[in-house]
């Protein structure tokens, strides 16, 4: 077994390059081989292989008894996954776009997330709920949101969002083995799909065999001394691009990839801010009442003296994601907005 | 049917098809060489309704701009048949300031208060609002109706069932339309429900249900006529399911590797079928005032004008990105 964490991520053995989508599928397939109780269900997860290729090849490998195409009935099939999980199975259930959560939210937050608590810890719900998140390709207000803050706000479910292929595999394996419900949110822009403008890090080295990334451990993907940029999912890549560019101007950014929103790795954030004294949170979710506010609040609660400058955030400014490209890019956390925020923090 | 009414149905179908073919061309033209969903003049997902023209033409022939239509993620055919302004609709699809939603909504989110038209990218979620529009019409003592459209895949969604029940309970002037094109993306109808027809489901809520089997625009017209008359007369809702045809992929870029019925699809195209029928009946001709060619040319002119209008309209100013979240007091 390889166990990747912040310090050990470069010491993994045999690696080859996979897209994030393929890395996700590999993790699911390996867990299905390992454990008869793991099965997959959702819309178009079978012959289609998942609209975002998150289940490609599983039907051929495991057959229709373990890879179930469902009707467009999210309340019923996500609820059914909950029931199966309560009986000890380990379903991986896909909600195609996270934006569709509205039609099935009762099953998610009143049942999936609360059964363990309501049973006084006597019943577990070991399931993974996957969904695609994110914008940047003009899919409009009902197909472009991130919403991880919404799930994180409601207690009882872990929430993870990988930014790269290796983490996608490691977090999926950990999610399937977790005895809690885990909401696994994959950004379309990091999947490495041939029909979307490719992020250059959406294909990358992935450890072969068993690979786990512990849920709740953030990753310092780039060490730096001037500013801490805390972010997740696709924005990690924007932050890295900006960091590389600003390094040439003498601004040294540390980039922290949260990997999971629940649990939130407060320690890693505090350690980093302790070193740099400056904090920028970049979040593709809405600005208010979300991840960015939470992170800043935790730093302020624990040790406001760490901050040498007021904390800053770049997020979607409380507006539904617009369709037209100039409007969409005006509200997304683009590299340009991140760069300006970093420069503002260092007073450049 | 009177020849003029038949010609009107044909014209609507031709206009829709011409429109969808043009959008298809514009959508792919600038994504070359590689298809990239986010690139080009029309980015984002694109769901086209070629093959489903008879449903929109047949139903909307009975409506005026006072009646409401809630359509789906595949909305163009209903928007056109219901008389939504073609230029402003196209500008919206191109994400321009003169679009119906000033570029905010896009192809799946077209809203036109002038014709009470709306649509939703979330499956079946246009059903409950149509029930509410019908409630408003009923309260105000009008004979206006609301038409709610879904696909057969969406009929397995909770909102579909709750809306049918509520409309039946309150005897609201709604006509529920189900477009059964056999596929919900890659899932065939046989894998999404054991019910052979959604018309049967109507019976479960105590309202009439009729299935039109052959994608015939005149059969749709007849069934819709009965349902809409009933609604206008205050006799309550009904449901019509049309066994129609998705001629192209679920969305543009869909290779349809899962699809088992592709071979026979072009042969079931409703447009040449209706054209042949009208020619045989002596309604359509190749010479004289109104010809197949002149109808096609008129449609082309209108569609080209709409696309030109859209391309001429400016892109929205990024400085306005936060506008329209709230209405001004
Ligand atoms: C609540 C919800 N679930 C899933 C989807 C994704 N989705 C979009 S279209 C579609 C298939 C719809 O099939 P059908 O209702 O038969 O309409 P068609 O596309 O065939 O016109 C699905 C699953 C969605 N938009 N909303």
CSV table of N, CA and C in Angstrom, one decimal, chain A residues 82 104-116 118 154-155 157:
chain,number,residue,atom,x,y,z
A,82,UNK,N,-28.4,4.8,0.1
A,82,UNK,CA,-28.4,4.9,1.5
A,82,UNK,C,-28.9,3.7,2.2
A,104,UNK,N,-33.0,16.1,-4.7
A,104,UNK,CA,-32.7,14.9,-3.9
A,104,UNK,C,-32.1,15.3,-2.6
A,105,UNK,N,-32.1,16.5,-2.2
A,105,UNK,CA,-31.4,17.0,-1.1
A,105,UNK,C,-31.9,16.4,0.2
A,106,UNK,N,-33.2,16.1,0.3
A,106,UNK,CA,-33.7,15.5,1.5
A,106,UNK,C,-33.0,14.2,1.8
A,107,UNK,N,-32.9,13.4,0.8
A,107,UNK,CA,-32.2,12.1,1.0
A,107,UNK,C,-30.7,12.3,1.5
A,108,UNK,N,-30.1,13.3,1.0
A,108,UNK,CA,-28.7,13.6,1.3
A,108,UNK,C,-28.5,14.1,2.7
A,109,UNK,N,-29.2,15.2,3.0
A,109,UNK,CA,-28.8,15.8,4.3
A,109,UNK,C,-29.7,15.4,5.4
A,110,UNK,N,-30.9,14.9,5.2
A,110,UNK,CA,-31.7,14.4,6.3
A,110,UNK,C,-31.6,12.9,6.6
A,111,UNK,N,-31.0,12.2,5.6
A,111,UNK,CA,-30.9,10.7,5.7
A,111,UNK,C,-29.5,10.3,5.7
A,112,UNK,N,-28.9,10.4,4.5
A,112,UNK,CA,-27.5,10.0,4.4
A,112,UNK,C,-26.6,10.6,5.5
A,113,UNK,N,-26.8,11.9,5.8
A,113,UNK,CA,-25.9,12.6,6.7
A,113,UNK,C,-26.3,12.4,8.2
A,114,UNK,N,-27.5,12.1,8.4
A,114,UNK,CA,-28.0,12.1,9.8
A,114,UNK,C,-28.2,10.7,10.5
A,115,UNK,N,-28.3,9.7,9.7
A,115,UNK,CA,-28.7,8.4,10.2
A,115,UNK,C,-27.7,7.9,11.3
A,116,UNK,N,-26.4,8.1,11.0
A,116,UNK,CA,-25.4,7.7,12.0
A,116,UNK,C,-25.6,8.4,13.3
A,118,UNK,N,-28.4,10.0,14.4
A,118,UNK,CA,-29.7,9.7,15.0
A,118,UNK,C,-29.8,8.3,15.7
A,154,UNK,N,-23.6,21.4,6.3
A,154,UNK,CA,-24.6,20.5,6.9
A,154,UNK,C,-23.8,19.3,7.5
A,155,UNK,N,-24.0,19.1,8.8
A,155,UNK,CA,-23.1,18.1,9.5
A,155,UNK,C,-23.4,16.7,9.1
A,157,UNK,N,-21.5,14.6,6.8
A,157,UNK,CA,-20.9,14.0,5.6
A,157,UNK,C,-19.5,14.6,5.4
